[in-house]
C-alpha positions as semicolon CSV with decimal commas, in nm:
position;residue;x (nm);y (nm);z (nm)
1;M;3,972;-1,917;-4,358
2;V;3,985;-2,048;-4,713
3;V;3,660;-2,088;-4,909
4;D;3,678;-2,285;-5,235
5;D;3,471;-2,555;-5,400
6;E;3,783;-2,760;-5,485
7;A;3,926;-2,973;-5,204
8;L;4,271;-2,966;-5,363
9;V;4,281;-2,587;-5,362
10;R;4,167;-2,573;-5,001
11;S;4,428;-2,820;-4,885
12;G;4,700;-2,652;-5,087
13;F;4,629;-2,312;-4,938
14;R;4,611;-2,463;-4,588
15;L;4,947;-2,638;-4,634
16;I;5,120;-2,321;-4,759
17;L;4,970;-2,080;-4,505
18;S;5,009;-2,311;-4,207
19;A;5,381;-2,315;-4,265
20;A;5,395;-1,951;-4,150
21;D;5,441;-1,914;-3,774
22;D;5,213;-1,612;-3,751
23;I;4,919;-1,744;-3,954
24;D;4,657;-1,989;-3,823
25;V;4,423;-2,145;-4,078
26;V;4,115;-2,189;-3,863
27;A;3,901;-2,352;-4,133
28;T;3,872;-2,444;-4,498
29;T;3,526;-2,486;-4,637
30;T;3,294;-2,482;-4,939
31;G;3,081;-2,182;-5,023
32;A;2,764;-2,337;-4,883
33;E;2,920;-2,368;-4,537
34;A;3,124;-2,046;-4,543
35;V;2,899;-1,813;-4,346
36;D;2,816;-2,060;-4,067
37;T;3,187;-2,147;-4,039
38;A;3,285;-1,782;-4,025
39;R;3,033;-1,716;-3,749
40;R;3,178;-2,002;-3,546
41;E;3,553;-1,951;-3,614
42;R;3,554;-1,569;-3,647
43;P;3,853;-1,548;-3,887
44;D;4,032;-1,217;-3,939
45;V;4,088;-1,286;-4,309
46;V;3,883;-1,492;-4,559
47;L;4,017;-1,599;-4,899
48;L;3,701;-1,658;-5,100
49;D;3,667;-1,822;-5,441
50;I;3,472;-1,589;-5,667
51;R;3,323;-1,872;-5,881
52;M;3,175;-2,176;-5,709
53;P;2,905;-2,417;-5,829
54;D;2,721;-2,454;-5,501
55;V;2,685;-2,084;-5,422
56;D;2,797;-1,762;-5,594
57;G;3,106;-1,606;-5,440
58;L;2,955;-1,258;-5,462
59;T;2,658;-1,379;-5,255
60;V;2,889;-1,519;-4,991
61;L;3,085;-1,196;-4,990
62;G;2,771;-1,000;-4,912
63;Q;2,677;-1,239;-4,630
64;L;3,026;-1,223;-4,480
65;R;3,033;-0,844;-4,497
66;A;2,698;-0,836;-4,309
67;L;2,835;-1,026;-4,012
68;P;2,908;-0,840;-3,686
69;G;3,276;-0,749;-3,694
70;P;3,311;-0,885;-4,047
71;P;3,640;-1,040;-4,164
72;V;3,856;-0,890;-4,433
73;V;3,768;-1,074;-4,755
74;A;3,989;-1,115;-5,060
75;M;3,859;-1,297;-5,366
76;L;4,034;-1,594;-5,522
77;T;4,013;-1,620;-5,904
78;T;4,176;-1,814;-6,186
79;F;4,150;-1,533;-6,438
80;D;4,313;-1,191;-6,398
81;A;4,033;-1,039;-6,609
82;D;3,744;-1,216;-6,428
83;E;3,427;-1,014;-6,497
84;Y;3,313;-1,058;-6,138
85;V;3,624;-0,908;-5,980
86;L;3,525;-0,545;-6,028
87;T;3,182;-0,611;-5,875
88;A;3,345;-0,785;-5,579
89;L;3,583;-0,494;-5,519
90;R;3,297;-0,247;-5,532
91;S;3,102;-0,468;-5,289
92;G;3,359;-0,453;-5,015
93;A;3,629;-0,708;-5,102
94;A;3,971;-0,594;-4,990
95;G;4,139;-0,718;-5,306
96;F;4,189;-1,034;-5,509
97;L;4,447;-1,303;-5,552
98;L;4,511;-1,521;-5,851
99;K;4,506;-1,887;-5,764
100;D;4,847;-1,930;-5,920
101;T;5,005;-1,678;-5,682
102;E;5,355;-1,786;-5,595
103;P;5,352;-1,985;-5,267
104;D;5,628;-1,775;-5,113
105;Q;5,416;-1,459;-5,167
106;L;5,092;-1,595;-5,027
107;A;5,167;-1,555;-4,657
108;Q;5,279;-1,192;-4,703
109;L;4,960;-1,114;-4,892
110;V;4,755;-1,248;-4,604
111;R;4,957;-1,041;-4,360
112;T;4,887;-0,734;-4,578
113;L;4,513;-0,800;-4,563
114;A;4,522;-0,855;-4,187
115;A;4,707;-0,524;-4,139
116;G;4,438;-0,333;-4,330
117;G;4,616;-0,318;-4,669
118;V;4,480;-0,404;-5,008
119;V;4,595;-0,686;-5,230
120;M;4,563;-0,616;-5,598
121;S;4,818;-0,686;-5,869
122;P;4,863;-0,378;-6,092
123;K;4,882;-0,601;-6,402
124;A;4,561;-0,783;-6,304
125;S;4,372;-0,465;-6,214
126;R;4,461;-0,315;-6,552
127;A;4,319;-0,628;-6,711
128;V;3,996;-0,584;-6,513
129;W;3,948;-0,232;-6,646
130;Q;4,058;-0,306;-7,003
131;N;3,818;-0,595;-7,035
132;H;3,512;-0,397;-6,918
133;P;3,475;-0,085;-7,128
134;G;3,171;0,044;-6,938
135;A;3,361;0,024;-6,612
136;A;3,657;0,197;-6,779
137;V;3,444;0,492;-6,885
138;H;3,304;0,519;-6,534
139;G;3,658;0,485;-6,401
140;D;3,783;0,767;-6,617
141;E;3,524;1,001;-6,462
142;E;3,623;0,888;-6,111
143;A;3,994;0,909;-6,183
144;G;3,952;1,277;-6,267
145;R;3,895;1,337;-5,896
146;V;4,258;1,245;-5,833
147;G;4,338;1,603;-5,939
148;L;4,179;1,721;-5,617
149;L;4,448;1,551;-5,407
150;S;4,749;1,730;-5,264
151;E;5,097;1,601;-5,350
152;R;5,123;1,429;-5,011
153;E;4,778;1,269;-5,057
154;R;4,878;1,139;-5,397
155;Q;5,195;0,991;-5,240
156;V;4,989;0,821;-4,971
157;L;4,742;0,695;-5,232
158;V;5,015;0,529;-5,434
159;L;5,137;0,346;-5,120
160;V;4,780;0,244;-5,034
161;A;4,746;0,100;-5,384
162;Q;5,071;-0,090;-5,337
163;G;4,907;-0,268;-5,044
164;L;5,082;-0,096;-4,751
165;S;4,905;-0,055;-4,417
166;N;4,892;0,282;-4,238
167;G;5,182;0,188;-4,018
168;E;5,397;0,077;-4,317
169;I;5,309;0,396;-4,508
170;G;5,409;0,604;-4,206
171;G;5,746;0,423;-4,188
172;R;5,805;0,472;-4,555
173;I;5,740;0,850;-4,562
174;H;5,819;0,936;-4,198
175;L;5,471;1,010;-4,067
176;S;5,279;0,875;-3,771
177;A;5,015;0,610;-3,837
178;G;4,756;0,855;-3,708
179;T;4,860;1,119;-3,958
180;V;4,849;0,862;-4,239
181;K;4,498;0,764;-4,126
182;D;4,392;1,127;-4,153
183;H;4,540;1,150;-4,504
184;V;4,358;0,827;-4,607
185;S;4,029;0,965;-4,476
186;A;4,077;1,284;-4,676
187;I;4,162;1,080;-4,986
188;L;3,844;0,869;-4,959
189;T;3,637;1,183;-4,912
190;K;3,791;1,368;-5,211
191;L;3,765;1,061;-5,436
192;R;3,409;0,992;-5,314
193;V;3,483;0,624;-5,253
194;G;3,411;0,408;-4,952
195;S;3,717;0,188;-4,918
196;R;4,093;0,168;-4,968
197;V;4,052;-0,085;-5,243
198;Q;3,824;0,147;-5,442
199;A;4,080;0,425;-5,397
200;A;4,348;0,184;-5,520
201;L;4,144;0,111;-5,829
202;L;4,125;0,482;-5,907
203;A;4,498;0,521;-5,852
204;Q;4,557;0,241;-6,103
205;R;4,312;0,391;-6,354
206;A;4,470;0,733;-6,321
207;G;4,819;0,598;-6,389
208;L;4,953;0,691;-6,044
209;L;5,114;0,351;-5,990
210;D;5,312;0,393;-6,314
211;E;5,421;0,735;-6,196
212;G;5,520;0,600;-5,858
213;S;5,736;0,324;-6,013
214;R;5,913;0,575;-6,235
215;R;5,989;0,803;-5,938
216;H;6,079;0,523;-5,696
217;P;6,180;0,216;-5,898
218;G;6,271;0,016;-5,588
219;S;5,956;0,092;-5,391
220;A;5,702;-0,134;-5,555
221;R;5,578;-0,425;-5,354
């Protein structure tokens, strides 16, 4: 489901995503109608505009997260340093997409969200931190907890931050999805965070993604 106040954006996303055989766009809607539409259509993934004139995107996010069996929600934004993005991520969003995302990447990003991965551009997430000094200071304190992780957990965390699902991580490092799930649970506990996307933010802040790209130049997604 695509939620945006601009009809052109809604129709554009529907056109692009509907071209994928494995993605069904069940609805496009404005923010005011988003929650009722989600209750009726029960989408697996919602792409939600973070800034809308009729209703605040963060408010809609909270309402969607409160639904029984809530959908995975990723925020849509025009600005990579949007001041609301960090709040949305800490409020349960599974990531964020820039509205100028390349059309040929969009379907794969939705698949990643549906599979339990996170969607968060390293460049954009750096911009989020750099433009909010208070958050950066807090992030530095949190990133210090990365030192508690084992080498294997750090490896898993980097792959989580790259947007891979448990199954994809297992395939990459030759572990079962169940073992990866156990590693992810341990990571969340040690970092004292409640979601994969919050763990991914810490990985970015701690510089683990830069380390991962230096060790495995061809592994970034």
